[in-house]
Short mmCIF file of N, CA and C in Angstrom, two decimals:
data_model
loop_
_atom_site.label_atom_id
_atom_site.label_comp_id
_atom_site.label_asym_id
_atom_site.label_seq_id
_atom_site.Cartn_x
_atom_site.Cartn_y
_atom_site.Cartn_z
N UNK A 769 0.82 -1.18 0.00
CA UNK A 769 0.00 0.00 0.00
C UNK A 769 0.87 1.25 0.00
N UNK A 770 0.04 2.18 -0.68
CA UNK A 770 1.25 3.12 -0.46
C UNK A 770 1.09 4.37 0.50
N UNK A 771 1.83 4.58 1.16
CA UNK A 771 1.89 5.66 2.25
C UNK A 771 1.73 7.37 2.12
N UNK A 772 0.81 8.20 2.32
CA UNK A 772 0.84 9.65 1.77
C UNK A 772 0.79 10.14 3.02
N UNK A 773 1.60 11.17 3.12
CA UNK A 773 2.00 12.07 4.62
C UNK A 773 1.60 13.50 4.00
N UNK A 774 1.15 14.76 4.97
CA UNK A 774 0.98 15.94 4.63
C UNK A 774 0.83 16.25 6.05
N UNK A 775 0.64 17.32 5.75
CA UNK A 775 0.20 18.02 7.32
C UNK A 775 -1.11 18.86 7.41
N UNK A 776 -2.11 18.99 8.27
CA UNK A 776 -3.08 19.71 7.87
C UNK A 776 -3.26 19.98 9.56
N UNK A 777 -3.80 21.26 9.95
CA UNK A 777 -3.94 21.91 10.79
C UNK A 777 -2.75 22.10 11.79
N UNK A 778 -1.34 21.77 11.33
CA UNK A 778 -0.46 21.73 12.02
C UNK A 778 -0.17 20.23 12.96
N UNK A 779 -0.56 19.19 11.85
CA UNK A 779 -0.36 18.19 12.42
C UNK A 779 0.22 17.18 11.37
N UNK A 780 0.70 16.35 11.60
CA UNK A 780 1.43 15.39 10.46
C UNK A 780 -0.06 13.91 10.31
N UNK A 781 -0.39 14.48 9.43
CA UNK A 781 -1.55 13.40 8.72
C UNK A 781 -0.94 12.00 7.68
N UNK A 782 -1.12 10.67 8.04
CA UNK A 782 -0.44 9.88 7.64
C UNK A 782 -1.81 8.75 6.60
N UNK A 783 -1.75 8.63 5.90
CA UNK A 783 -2.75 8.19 4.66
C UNK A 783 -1.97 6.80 4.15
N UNK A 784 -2.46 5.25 4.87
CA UNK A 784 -2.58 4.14 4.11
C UNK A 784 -3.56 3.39 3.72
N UNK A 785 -3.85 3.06 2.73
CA UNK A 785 -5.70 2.22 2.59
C UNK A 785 -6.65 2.47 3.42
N UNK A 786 -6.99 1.70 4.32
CA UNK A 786 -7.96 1.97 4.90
C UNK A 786 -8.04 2.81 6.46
N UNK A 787 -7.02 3.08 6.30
CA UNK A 787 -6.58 4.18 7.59
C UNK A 787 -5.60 5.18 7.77
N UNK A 788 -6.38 6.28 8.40
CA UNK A 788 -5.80 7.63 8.45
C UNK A 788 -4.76 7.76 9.68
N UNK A 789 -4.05 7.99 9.53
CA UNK A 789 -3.27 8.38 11.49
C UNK A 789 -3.02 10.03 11.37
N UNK A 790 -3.86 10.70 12.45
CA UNK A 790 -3.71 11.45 12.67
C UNK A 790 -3.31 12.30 13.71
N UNK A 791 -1.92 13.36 13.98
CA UNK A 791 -1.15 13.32 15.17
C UNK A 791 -2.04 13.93 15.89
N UNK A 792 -2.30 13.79 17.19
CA UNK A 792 -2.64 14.97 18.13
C UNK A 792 -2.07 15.22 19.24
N UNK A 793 -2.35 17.12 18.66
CA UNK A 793 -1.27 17.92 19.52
C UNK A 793 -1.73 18.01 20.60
N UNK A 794 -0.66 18.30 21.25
CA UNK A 794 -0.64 18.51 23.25
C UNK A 794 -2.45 18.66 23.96
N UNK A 795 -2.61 20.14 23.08
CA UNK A 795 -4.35 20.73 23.76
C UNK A 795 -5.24 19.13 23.29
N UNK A 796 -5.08 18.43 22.42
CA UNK A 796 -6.12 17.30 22.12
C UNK A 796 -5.49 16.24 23.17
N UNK A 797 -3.99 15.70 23.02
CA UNK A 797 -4.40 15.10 24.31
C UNK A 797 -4.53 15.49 25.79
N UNK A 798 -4.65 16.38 25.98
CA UNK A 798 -5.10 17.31 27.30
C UNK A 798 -6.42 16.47 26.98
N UNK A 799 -7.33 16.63 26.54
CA UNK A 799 -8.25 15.96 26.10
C UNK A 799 -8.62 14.58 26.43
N UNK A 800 -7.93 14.11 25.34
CA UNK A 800 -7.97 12.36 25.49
C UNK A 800 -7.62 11.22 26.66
N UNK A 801 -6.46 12.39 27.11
CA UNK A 801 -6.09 12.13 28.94
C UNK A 801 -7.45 12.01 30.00
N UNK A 802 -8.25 12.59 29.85
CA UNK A 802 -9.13 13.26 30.33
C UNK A 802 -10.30 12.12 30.13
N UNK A 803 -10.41 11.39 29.15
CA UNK A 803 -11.61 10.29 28.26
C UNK A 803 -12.75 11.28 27.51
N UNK A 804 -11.93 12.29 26.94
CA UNK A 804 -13.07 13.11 25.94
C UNK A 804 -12.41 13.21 24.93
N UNK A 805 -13.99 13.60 24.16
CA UNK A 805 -13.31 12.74 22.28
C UNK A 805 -12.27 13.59 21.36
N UNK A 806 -12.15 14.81 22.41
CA UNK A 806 -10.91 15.72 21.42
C UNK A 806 -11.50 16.29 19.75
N UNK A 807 -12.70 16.42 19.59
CA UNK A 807 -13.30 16.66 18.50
C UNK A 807 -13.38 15.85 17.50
N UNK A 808 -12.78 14.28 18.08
CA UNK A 808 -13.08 12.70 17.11
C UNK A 808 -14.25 12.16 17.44
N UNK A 809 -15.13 11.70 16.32
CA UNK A 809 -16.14 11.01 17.08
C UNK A 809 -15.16 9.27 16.95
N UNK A 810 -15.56 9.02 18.07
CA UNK A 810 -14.87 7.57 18.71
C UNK A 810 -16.20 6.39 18.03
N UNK A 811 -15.63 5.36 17.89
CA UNK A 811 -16.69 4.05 17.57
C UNK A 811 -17.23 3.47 18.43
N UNK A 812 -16.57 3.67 19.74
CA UNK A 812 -17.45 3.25 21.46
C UNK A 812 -17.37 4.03 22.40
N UNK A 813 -17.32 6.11 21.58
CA UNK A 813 -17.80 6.97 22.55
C UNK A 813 -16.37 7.75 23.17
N UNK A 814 -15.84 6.75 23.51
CA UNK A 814 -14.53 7.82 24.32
C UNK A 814 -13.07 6.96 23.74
N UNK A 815 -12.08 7.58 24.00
CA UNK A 815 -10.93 6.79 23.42
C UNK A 815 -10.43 5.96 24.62
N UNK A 816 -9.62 4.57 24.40
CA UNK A 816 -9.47 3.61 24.88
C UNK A 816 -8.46 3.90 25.96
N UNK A 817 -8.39 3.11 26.68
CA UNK A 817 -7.03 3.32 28.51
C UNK A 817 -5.91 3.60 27.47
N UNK A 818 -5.31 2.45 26.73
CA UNK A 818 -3.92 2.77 26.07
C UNK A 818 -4.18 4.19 25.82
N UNK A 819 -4.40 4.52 24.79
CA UNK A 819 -4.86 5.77 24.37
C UNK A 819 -5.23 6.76 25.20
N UNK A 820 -5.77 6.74 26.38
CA UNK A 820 -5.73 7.91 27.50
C UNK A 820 -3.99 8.17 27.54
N UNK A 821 -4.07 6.91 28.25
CA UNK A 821 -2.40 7.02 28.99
C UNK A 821 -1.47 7.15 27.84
N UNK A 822 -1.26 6.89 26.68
CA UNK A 822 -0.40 7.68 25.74
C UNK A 822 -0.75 9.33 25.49
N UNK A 823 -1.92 9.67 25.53
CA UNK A 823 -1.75 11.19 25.85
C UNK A 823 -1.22 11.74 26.90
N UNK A 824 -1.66 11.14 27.95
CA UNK A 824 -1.36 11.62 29.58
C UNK A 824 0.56 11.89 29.26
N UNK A 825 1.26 11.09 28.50
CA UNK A 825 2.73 10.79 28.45
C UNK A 825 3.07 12.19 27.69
N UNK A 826 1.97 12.22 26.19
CA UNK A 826 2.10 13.28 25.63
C UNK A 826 2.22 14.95 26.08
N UNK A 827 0.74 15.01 27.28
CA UNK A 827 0.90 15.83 27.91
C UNK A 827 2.17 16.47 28.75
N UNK A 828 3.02 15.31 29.52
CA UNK A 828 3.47 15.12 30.79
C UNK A 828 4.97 15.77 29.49
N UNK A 829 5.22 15.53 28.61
CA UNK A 829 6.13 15.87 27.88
C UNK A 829 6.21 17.29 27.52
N UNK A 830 5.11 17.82 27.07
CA UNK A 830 4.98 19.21 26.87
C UNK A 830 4.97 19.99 28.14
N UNK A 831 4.47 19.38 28.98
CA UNK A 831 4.71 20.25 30.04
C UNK A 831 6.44 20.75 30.62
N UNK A 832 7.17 19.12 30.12
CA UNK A 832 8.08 19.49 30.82
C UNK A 832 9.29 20.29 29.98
N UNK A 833 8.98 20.87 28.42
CA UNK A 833 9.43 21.05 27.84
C UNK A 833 9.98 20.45 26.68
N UNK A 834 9.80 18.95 26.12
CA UNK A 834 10.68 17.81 25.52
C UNK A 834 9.93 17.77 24.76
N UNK A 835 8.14 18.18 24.48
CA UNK A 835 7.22 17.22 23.38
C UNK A 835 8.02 18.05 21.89
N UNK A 836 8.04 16.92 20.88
CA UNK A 836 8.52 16.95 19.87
C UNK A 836 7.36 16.34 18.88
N UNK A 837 7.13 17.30 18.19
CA UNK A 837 6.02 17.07 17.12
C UNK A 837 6.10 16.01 16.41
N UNK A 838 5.17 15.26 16.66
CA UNK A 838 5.30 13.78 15.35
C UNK A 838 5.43 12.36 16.48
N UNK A 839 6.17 13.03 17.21
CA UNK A 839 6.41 11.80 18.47
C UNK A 839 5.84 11.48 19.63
N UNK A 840 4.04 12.04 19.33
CA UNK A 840 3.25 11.38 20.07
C UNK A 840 2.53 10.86 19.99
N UNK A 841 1.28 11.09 20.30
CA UNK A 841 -0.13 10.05 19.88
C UNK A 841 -0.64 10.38 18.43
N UNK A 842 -1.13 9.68 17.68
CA UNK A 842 -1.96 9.45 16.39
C UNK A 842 -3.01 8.76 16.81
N UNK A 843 -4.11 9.30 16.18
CA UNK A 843 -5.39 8.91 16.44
C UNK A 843 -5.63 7.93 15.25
N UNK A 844 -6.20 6.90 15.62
CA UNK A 844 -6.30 5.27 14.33
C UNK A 844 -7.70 5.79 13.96
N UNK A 845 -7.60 6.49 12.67
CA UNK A 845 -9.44 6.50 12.09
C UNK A 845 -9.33 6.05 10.43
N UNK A 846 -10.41 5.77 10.48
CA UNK A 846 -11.09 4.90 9.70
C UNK A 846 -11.03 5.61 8.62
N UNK A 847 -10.10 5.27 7.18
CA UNK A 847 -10.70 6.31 6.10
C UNK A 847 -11.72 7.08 5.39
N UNK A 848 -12.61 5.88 5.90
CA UNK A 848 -13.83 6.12 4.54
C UNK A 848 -14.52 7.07 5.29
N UNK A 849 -15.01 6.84 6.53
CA UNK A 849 -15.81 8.15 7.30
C UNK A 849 -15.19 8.77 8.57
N UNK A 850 -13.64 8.69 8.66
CA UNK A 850 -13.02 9.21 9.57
C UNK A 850 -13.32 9.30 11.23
N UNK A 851 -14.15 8.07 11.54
CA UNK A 851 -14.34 7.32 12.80
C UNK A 851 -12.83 7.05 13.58
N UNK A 852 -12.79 7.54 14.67
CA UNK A 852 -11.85 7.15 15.37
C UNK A 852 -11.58 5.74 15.82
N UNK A 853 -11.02 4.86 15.94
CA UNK A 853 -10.81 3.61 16.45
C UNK A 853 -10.02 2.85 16.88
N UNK A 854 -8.79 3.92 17.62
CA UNK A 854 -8.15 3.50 18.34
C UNK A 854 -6.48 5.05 18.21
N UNK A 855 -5.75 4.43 19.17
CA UNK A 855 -4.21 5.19 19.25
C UNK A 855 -3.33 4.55 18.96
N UNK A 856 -2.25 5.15 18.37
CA UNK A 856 -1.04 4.46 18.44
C UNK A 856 -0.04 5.48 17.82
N UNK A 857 1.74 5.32 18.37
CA UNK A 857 2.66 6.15 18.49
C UNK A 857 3.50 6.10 19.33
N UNK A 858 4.43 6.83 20.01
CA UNK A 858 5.70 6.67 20.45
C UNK A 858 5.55 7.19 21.82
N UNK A 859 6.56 6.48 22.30
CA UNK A 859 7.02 6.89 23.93
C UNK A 859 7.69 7.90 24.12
N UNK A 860 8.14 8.95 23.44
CA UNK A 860 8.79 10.01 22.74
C UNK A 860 9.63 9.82 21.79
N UNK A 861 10.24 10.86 21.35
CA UNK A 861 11.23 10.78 20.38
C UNK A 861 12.77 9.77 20.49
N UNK A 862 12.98 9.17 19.22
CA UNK A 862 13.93 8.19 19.67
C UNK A 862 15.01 8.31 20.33
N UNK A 863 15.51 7.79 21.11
CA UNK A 863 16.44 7.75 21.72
C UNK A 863 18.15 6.96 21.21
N UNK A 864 19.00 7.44 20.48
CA UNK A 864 20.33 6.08 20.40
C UNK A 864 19.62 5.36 19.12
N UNK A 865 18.63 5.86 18.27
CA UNK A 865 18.15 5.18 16.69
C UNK A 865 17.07 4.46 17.09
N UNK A 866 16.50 4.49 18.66
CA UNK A 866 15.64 3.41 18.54
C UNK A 866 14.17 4.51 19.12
N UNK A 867 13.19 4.07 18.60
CA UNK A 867 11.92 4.57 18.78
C UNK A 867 10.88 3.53 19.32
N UNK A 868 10.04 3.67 20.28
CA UNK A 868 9.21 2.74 20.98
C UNK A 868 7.94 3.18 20.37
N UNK A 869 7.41 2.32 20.14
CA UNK A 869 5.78 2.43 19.80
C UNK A 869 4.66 1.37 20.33
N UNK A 870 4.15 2.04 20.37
CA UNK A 870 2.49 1.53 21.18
C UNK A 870 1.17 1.48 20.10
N UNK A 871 0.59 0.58 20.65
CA UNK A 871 -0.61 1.59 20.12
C UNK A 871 -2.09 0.28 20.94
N UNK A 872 -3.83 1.06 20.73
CA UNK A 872 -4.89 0.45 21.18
C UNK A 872 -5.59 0.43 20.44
N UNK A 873 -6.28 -0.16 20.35
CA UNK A 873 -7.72 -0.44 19.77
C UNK A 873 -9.02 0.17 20.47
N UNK A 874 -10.42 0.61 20.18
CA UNK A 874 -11.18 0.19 21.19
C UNK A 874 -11.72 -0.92 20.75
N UNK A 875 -12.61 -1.91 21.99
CA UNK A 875 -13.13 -2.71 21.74
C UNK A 875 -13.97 -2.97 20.39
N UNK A 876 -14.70 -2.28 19.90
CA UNK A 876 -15.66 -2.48 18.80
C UNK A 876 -14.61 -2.76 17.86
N UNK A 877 -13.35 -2.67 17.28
CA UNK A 877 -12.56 -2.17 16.69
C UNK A 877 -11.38 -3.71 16.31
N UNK A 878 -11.44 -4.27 17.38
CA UNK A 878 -10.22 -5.07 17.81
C UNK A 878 -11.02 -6.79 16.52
N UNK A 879 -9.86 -7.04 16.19
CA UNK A 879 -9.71 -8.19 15.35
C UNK A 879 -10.20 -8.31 14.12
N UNK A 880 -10.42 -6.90 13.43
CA UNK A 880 -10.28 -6.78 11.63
C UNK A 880 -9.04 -6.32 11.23
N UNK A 881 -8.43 -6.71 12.02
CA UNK A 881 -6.68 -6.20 10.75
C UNK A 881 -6.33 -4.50 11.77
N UNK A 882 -7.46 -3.74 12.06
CA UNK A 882 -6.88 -2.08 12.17
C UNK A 882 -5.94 -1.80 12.76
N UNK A 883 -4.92 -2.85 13.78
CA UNK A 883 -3.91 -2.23 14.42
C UNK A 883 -3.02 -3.10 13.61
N UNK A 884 -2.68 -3.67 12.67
CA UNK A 884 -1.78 -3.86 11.86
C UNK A 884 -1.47 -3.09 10.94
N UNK A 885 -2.85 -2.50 9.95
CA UNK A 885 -2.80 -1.70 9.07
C UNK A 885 -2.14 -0.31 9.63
N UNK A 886 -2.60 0.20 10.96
CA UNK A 886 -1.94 1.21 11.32
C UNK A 886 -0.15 1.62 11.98
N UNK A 887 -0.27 0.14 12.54
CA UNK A 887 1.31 -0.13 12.78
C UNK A 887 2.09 -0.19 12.02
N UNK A 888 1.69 -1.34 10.46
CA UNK A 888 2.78 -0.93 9.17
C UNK A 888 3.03 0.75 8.76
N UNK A 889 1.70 1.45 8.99
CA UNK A 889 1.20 2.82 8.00
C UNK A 889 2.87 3.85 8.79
N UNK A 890 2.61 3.65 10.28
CA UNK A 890 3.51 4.76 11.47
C UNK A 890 5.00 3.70 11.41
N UNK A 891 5.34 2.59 11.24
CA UNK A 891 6.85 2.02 10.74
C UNK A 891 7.43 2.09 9.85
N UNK A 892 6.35 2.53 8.89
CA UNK A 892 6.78 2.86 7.58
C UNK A 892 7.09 4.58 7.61
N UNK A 893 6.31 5.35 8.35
CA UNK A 893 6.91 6.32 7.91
C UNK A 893 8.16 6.91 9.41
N UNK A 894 8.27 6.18 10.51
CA UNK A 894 8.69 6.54 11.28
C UNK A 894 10.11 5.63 10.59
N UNK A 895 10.54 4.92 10.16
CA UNK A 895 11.47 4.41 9.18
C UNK A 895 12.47 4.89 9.05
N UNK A 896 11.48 6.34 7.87
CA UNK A 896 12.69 6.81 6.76
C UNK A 896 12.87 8.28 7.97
N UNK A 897 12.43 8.29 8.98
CA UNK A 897 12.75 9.81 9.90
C UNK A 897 14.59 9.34 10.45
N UNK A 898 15.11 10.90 9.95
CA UNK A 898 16.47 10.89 10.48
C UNK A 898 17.22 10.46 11.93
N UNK A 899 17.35 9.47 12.18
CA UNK A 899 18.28 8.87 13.52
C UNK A 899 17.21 7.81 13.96
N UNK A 900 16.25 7.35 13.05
CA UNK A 900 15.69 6.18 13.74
C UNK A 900 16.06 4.97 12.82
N UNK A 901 16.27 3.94 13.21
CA UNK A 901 17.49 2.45 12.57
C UNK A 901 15.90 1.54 13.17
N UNK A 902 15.94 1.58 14.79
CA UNK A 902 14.89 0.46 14.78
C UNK A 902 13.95 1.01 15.14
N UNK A 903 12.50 0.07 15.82
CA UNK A 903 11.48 0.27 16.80
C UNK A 903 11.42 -0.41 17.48
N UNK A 904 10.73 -0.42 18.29
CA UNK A 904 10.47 -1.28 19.82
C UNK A 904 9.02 -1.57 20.07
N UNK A 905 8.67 -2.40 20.60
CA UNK A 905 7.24 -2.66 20.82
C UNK A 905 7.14 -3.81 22.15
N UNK A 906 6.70 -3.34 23.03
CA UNK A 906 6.58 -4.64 24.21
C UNK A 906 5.23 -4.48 24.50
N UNK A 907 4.77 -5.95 25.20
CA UNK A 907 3.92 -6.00 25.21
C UNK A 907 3.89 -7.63 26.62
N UNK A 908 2.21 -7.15 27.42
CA UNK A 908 2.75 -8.29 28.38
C UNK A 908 2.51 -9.75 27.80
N UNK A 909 3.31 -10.93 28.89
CA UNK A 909 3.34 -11.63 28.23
C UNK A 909 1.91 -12.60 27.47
N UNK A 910 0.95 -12.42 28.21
CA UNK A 910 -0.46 -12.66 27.76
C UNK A 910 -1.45 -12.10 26.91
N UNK A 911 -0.67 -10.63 26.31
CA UNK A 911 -1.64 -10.12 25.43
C UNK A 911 -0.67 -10.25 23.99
N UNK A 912 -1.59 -11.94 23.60
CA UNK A 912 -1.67 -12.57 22.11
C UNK A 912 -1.45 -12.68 21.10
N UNK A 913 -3.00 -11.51 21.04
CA UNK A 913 -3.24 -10.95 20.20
C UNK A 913 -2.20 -9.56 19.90
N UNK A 914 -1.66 -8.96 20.58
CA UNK A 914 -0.97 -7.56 20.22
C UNK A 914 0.49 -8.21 19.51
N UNK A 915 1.11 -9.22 20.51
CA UNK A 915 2.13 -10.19 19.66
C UNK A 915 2.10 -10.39 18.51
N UNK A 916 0.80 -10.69 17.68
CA UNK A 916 0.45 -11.32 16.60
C UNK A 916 0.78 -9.97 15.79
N UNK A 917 -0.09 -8.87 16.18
CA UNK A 917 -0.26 -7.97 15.58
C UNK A 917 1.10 -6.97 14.93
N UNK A 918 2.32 -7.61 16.23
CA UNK A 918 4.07 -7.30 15.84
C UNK A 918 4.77 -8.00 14.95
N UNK A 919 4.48 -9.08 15.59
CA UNK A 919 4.49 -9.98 14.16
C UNK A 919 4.17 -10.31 13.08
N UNK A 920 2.71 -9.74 12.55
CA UNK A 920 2.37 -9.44 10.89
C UNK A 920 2.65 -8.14 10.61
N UNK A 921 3.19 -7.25 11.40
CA UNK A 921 3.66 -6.11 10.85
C UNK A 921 5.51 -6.40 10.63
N UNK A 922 5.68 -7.47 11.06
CA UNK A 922 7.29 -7.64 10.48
C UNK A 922 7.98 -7.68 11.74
N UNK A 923 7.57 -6.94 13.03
CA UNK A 923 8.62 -7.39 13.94
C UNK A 923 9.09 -8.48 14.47
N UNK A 924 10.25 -8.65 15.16
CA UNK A 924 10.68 -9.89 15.47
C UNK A 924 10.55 -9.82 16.86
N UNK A 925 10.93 -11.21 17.51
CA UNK A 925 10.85 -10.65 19.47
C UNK A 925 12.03 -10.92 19.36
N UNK A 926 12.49 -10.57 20.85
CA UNK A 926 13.76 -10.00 20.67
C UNK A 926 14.09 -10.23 22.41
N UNK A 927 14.83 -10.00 23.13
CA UNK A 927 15.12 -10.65 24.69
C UNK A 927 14.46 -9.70 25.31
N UNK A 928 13.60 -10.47 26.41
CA UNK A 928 12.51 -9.37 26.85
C UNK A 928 12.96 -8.30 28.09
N UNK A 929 11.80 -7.24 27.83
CA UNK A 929 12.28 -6.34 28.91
C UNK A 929 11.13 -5.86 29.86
N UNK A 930 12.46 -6.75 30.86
CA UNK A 930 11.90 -7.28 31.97
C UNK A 930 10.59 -8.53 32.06
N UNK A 931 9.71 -8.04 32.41
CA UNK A 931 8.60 -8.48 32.72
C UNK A 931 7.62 -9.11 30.93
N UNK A 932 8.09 -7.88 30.52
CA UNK A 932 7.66 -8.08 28.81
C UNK A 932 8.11 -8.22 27.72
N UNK A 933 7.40 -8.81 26.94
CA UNK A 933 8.00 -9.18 25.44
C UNK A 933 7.91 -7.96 24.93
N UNK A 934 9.48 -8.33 24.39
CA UNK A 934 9.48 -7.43 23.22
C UNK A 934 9.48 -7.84 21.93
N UNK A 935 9.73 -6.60 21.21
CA UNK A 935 9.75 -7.02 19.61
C UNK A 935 10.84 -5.57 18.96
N UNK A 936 11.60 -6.19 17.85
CA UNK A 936 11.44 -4.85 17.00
C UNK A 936 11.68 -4.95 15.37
N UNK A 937 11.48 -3.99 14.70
CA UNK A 937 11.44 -3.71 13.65
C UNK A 937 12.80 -3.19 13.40
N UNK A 938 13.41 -3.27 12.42
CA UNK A 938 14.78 -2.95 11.79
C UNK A 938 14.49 -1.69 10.86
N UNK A 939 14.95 -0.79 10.54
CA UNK A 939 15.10 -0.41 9.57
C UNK A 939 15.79 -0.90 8.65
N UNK A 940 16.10 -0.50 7.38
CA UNK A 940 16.92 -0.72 5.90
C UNK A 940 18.20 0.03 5.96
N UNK A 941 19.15 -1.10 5.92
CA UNK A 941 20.20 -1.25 6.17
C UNK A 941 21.10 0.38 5.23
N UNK A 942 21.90 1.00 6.21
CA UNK A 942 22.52 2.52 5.13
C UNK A 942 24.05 1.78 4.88
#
C-alpha cells in the first residue's frame, strides 16, 4: 500500500488504505487524557485506557518542555468516514536510533486487521525519519493478540524487557 504524509492543521496526517493516522497535539491530548473525544467522534464513545495514557505521556512531555512534534499520539481512524478507532505512536522521540511504539484499539474495533494496518502505515513512515534504525514494541506476556499484531507487521521478538515481550522492527540497512 502506499503511504501519503501531509500536514493539515499543524499536524502530520499519515494516509494508508484503509486508515488515516492522525497526530494529536498537546491541547487534544489534554483531552484524550481526560476520556473526551478531542473533536473525534470515537466508535465506542470515548478513546481507549492505552490511548488515554499515551496522551497523559504526551501531555506530561509538553509540560516538561521535551514534546517533539510527530512523536506522540496518532489517532487510528477509519478512512472512509473518519471514525476514530483507536491510538497508536511513540514513547517520545527516539532515543540512540531506537523509537518505541504503542498503540490500542477500542473494543468495537479489535480483530479486523486495524492495528496492523496502522502499525505498518507509522513504521513505515517513522522508518525513513532521520536517527531512527529500529522500533520497539513490548507487550505483556499474555496479550496474544498484540504479539500477533508485531508480528504481521514484520517485527521480530527480541530478549525481553523485563517483565515483557518485546519485539522490533529494523530499519533498511545505510
Amino acid at each position: 500500500m502506499t503511504l501519503r504524509t501531509s500536514h493539515h492543521d499543524g499536524r502530520q496526517v499519515l494516509e494508508s488504505g484503509r486508515v488515516t493516522l492522525r497526530e494529536q497535539l498537546p491541547a487534544d491530548c489534554a483531552q484524550l487524557a481526560e476520556g473526551k473525544p478531542a473533536e473525534l467522534v470515537w466508535i465506542d464513545g470515548i478513546p481507549g485506557e492505552g490511548t488515554m495514557s499515551a496522551a497523559s505521556m504526551t501531555v506530561q512531555a509538553d509540560a516538561a518542555g521535551v514534546f517533539q512534534p510527530a512523536w506522540g499520539v496518532f489517532a487510528i481512524q477509519r478512512s472512509e468516514d473518519g471514525m476514530a478507532i483507536g491510538g497508536i505512536g511513540f514513547h517520545g522521540p527516539p532515543t540512540d536510533g531506537v523509537a518505541e511504539i504503542g498503540y490500542d484499539l477500542s473494543v468495537s474495533a479489535r480483530g479486523a486487521g486495524w492495528a496492523t494496518d496502522a502499525l505498518l502505515a507509522l513504521a513505515e513512515w517513522a522508518l525513513t525519519r532521520p536517527g531512527v534504525r529500529v522500533l520497539l514494541a513490548t507487550t505483556e506476556p499474555d496479550n496474544i493478540p498484540s504479539q500477533r499484531v508485531l508480528e504481521r507487521a514484520g517485527f521480530l521478538r527480541v530478549a525481553d524487557h523485563g517483565n515483557l515481550r518485546a519485539f522490533e522492527l529494523a530499519g533498511p540497512a545505510t
